[in-house]
Amino acid sequence: MTTTATRPVPERAAQETGPGLREAVAAEWAKLRTARAPRRNLVLGTVLGIGVSLVLAAVVGATFDDWPAAERAQFDPVLFPLSGSLLMAIFFVAASVGSVAPEYSSGMIRLTFTVVPKRWRVLLAKAIVVGAAVGVASAVAVTGMLFGGQAVFASYGLPTAGLGDPDFVRALLVLVLTGPLFPVLSVAVTFLLRSAAASISTMLALIFVPSMFGGLLPGWWQRNVLSLLPGPAGDSLAIGHLEPSALHLHPLAAAVVVVAWVVGLLAVANRAVSRRDA
């Protein structure tokens, strides 16, 4: 009677599928931690976002007495300090694109996919790492903008808000939670386009087009089309209670839209990468 030695099934399966998600996340974290450009953009987005907000808050304080009475009555101490958030978003998007695009331009993505054959693990690991890193940076930036703005307003004797104000707390928490929205979407878009320039241009269009051109469109388009873009949906959650707009959805609907964008784009990117980058 003879016996045939066989390789254990778990070991063979591990070789076929590669490292698990935890190992993929650890590898992507090591890449992000050692990459200079993404780290630089995260720091710049945080520092410049806070800096711009504080400078504009000082300008508001210095010129407030010259404002028309109607504008002084509409002054919102929670909304005004968020003026640096767009600059913050631009640098965070650049950091996110920079975590993916260089691997395609350098050809290193082939090694990544060789080590981790399951493409969805690479995509999800990058999204998790970028989301976590940007989440921390967003928490620092938003906290600095809001609390720093209140300190500047107080120094000029203007109305202020704080943790006892529900509007202030909602804006603070939701902005921190939605800070990674565009960066995570940027990861998916960069896997789709494989180009830093094309990916950044696409994301900047998603960020700026609704705010720049939304008011030129008929109300129906604003309520039923532009409101379904990720930017307006995120704004609906964070500042919809502070600033009425035709682009703002009900918070529950806005949350659904945000989740749909994230899940949908990651799913599309995964399908494209699995079929194309074999």
Short mmCIF file of N, CA and C in Angstrom, two decimals, residues 90 93-94 96-102 104 182-183 185-207 265 276:
data_model
loop_
_atom_site.label_atom_id
_atom_site.label_comp_id
_atom_site.label_asym_id
_atom_site.label_seq_id
_atom_site.Cartn_x
_atom_site.Cartn_y
_atom_site.Cartn_z
N ILE A 90 -8.67 70.01 -0.88
CA ILE A 90 -7.81 69.90 -2.06
C ILE A 90 -6.52 69.16 -1.71
N VAL A 93 -7.20 65.45 -0.99
CA VAL A 93 -7.41 64.70 -2.23
C VAL A 93 -6.07 64.42 -2.90
N ALA A 94 -5.18 65.43 -2.93
CA ALA A 94 -3.86 65.22 -3.52
C ALA A 94 -3.09 64.13 -2.78
N SER A 96 -4.38 61.60 -1.19
CA SER A 96 -5.00 60.31 -1.48
C SER A 96 -4.63 59.81 -2.86
N VAL A 97 -4.69 60.71 -3.84
CA VAL A 97 -4.27 60.32 -5.19
C VAL A 97 -2.80 59.90 -5.19
N GLY A 98 -1.99 60.60 -4.40
CA GLY A 98 -0.58 60.28 -4.32
C GLY A 98 -0.27 58.96 -3.67
N SER A 99 -1.26 58.35 -3.03
CA SER A 99 -1.05 57.03 -2.44
C SER A 99 -1.28 55.90 -3.45
N VAL A 100 -1.82 56.24 -4.62
CA VAL A 100 -2.14 55.22 -5.62
C VAL A 100 -1.41 55.46 -6.93
N ALA A 101 -1.51 56.68 -7.47
CA ALA A 101 -1.01 56.96 -8.82
C ALA A 101 0.47 56.63 -9.02
N PRO A 102 1.38 56.95 -8.06
CA PRO A 102 2.79 56.62 -8.29
C PRO A 102 3.05 55.14 -8.50
N TYR A 104 1.20 53.13 -10.23
CA TYR A 104 0.94 52.87 -11.64
C TYR A 104 2.03 53.47 -12.52
N PHE A 182 -14.11 62.53 0.32
CA PHE A 182 -13.47 62.75 -0.97
C PHE A 182 -12.14 62.02 -1.10
N PRO A 183 -11.32 61.95 -0.06
CA PRO A 183 -10.10 61.16 -0.19
C PRO A 183 -10.34 59.68 -0.51
N LEU A 185 -13.01 58.45 -2.00
CA LEU A 185 -13.46 58.44 -3.40
C LEU A 185 -12.28 58.63 -4.34
N SER A 186 -11.30 59.43 -3.93
CA SER A 186 -10.12 59.66 -4.76
C SER A 186 -9.33 58.38 -4.98
N VAL A 187 -9.28 57.52 -3.96
CA VAL A 187 -8.60 56.24 -4.10
C VAL A 187 -9.26 55.42 -5.21
N ALA A 188 -10.58 55.33 -5.17
CA ALA A 188 -11.31 54.56 -6.19
C ALA A 188 -11.12 55.16 -7.58
N VAL A 189 -11.23 56.49 -7.68
CA VAL A 189 -11.09 57.15 -8.98
C VAL A 189 -9.68 56.96 -9.54
N THR A 190 -8.66 56.99 -8.69
CA THR A 190 -7.29 56.83 -9.17
C THR A 190 -7.05 55.40 -9.64
N PHE A 191 -7.63 54.41 -9.00
CA PHE A 191 -7.54 53.04 -9.51
C PHE A 191 -8.21 52.94 -10.88
N LEU A 192 -9.28 53.70 -11.08
CA LEU A 192 -9.97 53.67 -12.37
C LEU A 192 -9.17 54.36 -13.46
N LEU A 193 -8.63 55.56 -13.17
CA LEU A 193 -7.99 56.38 -14.19
C LEU A 193 -6.49 56.15 -14.30
N ARG A 194 -5.85 55.69 -13.20
CA ARG A 194 -4.42 55.38 -13.19
C ARG A 194 -3.54 56.58 -13.50
N SER A 195 -4.04 57.77 -13.31
CA SER A 195 -3.28 58.99 -13.61
C SER A 195 -3.53 60.01 -12.52
N ALA A 196 -2.47 60.61 -12.00
CA ALA A 196 -2.62 61.61 -10.95
C ALA A 196 -3.36 62.83 -11.47
N ALA A 197 -2.97 63.34 -12.65
CA ALA A 197 -3.58 64.55 -13.18
C ALA A 197 -5.07 64.35 -13.46
N ALA A 198 -5.41 63.24 -14.10
CA ALA A 198 -6.82 62.98 -14.42
C ALA A 198 -7.64 62.77 -13.16
N SER A 199 -7.07 62.09 -12.19
CA SER A 199 -7.81 61.81 -10.95
C SER A 199 -8.04 63.08 -10.15
N ILE A 200 -7.01 63.91 -10.01
CA ILE A 200 -7.17 65.16 -9.26
C ILE A 200 -8.16 66.07 -9.95
N SER A 201 -8.08 66.15 -11.29
CA SER A 201 -9.03 66.99 -12.04
C SER A 201 -10.46 66.52 -11.83
N THR A 202 -10.66 65.22 -11.87
CA THR A 202 -12.00 64.67 -11.67
C THR A 202 -12.53 64.99 -10.29
N MET A 203 -11.69 64.82 -9.28
CA MET A 203 -12.13 65.08 -7.92
C MET A 203 -12.38 66.56 -7.68
N LEU A 204 -11.55 67.43 -8.24
CA LEU A 204 -11.77 68.87 -8.08
C LEU A 204 -13.08 69.29 -8.75
N ALA A 205 -13.41 68.65 -9.87
CA ALA A 205 -14.69 68.94 -10.51
C ALA A 205 -15.85 68.54 -9.61
N LEU A 206 -15.74 67.39 -8.97
CA LEU A 206 -16.79 66.95 -8.05
C LEU A 206 -16.94 67.90 -6.86
N ILE A 207 -15.81 68.48 -6.42
CA ILE A 207 -15.84 69.37 -5.27
C ILE A 207 -16.39 70.74 -5.63
N LEU A 265 -18.48 53.53 -5.97
CA LEU A 265 -17.22 53.80 -6.67
C LEU A 265 -16.16 52.74 -6.35
N ARG A 276 -9.06 44.45 -15.69
CA ARG A 276 -8.06 45.12 -16.52
C ARG A 276 -6.63 44.85 -16.09
#
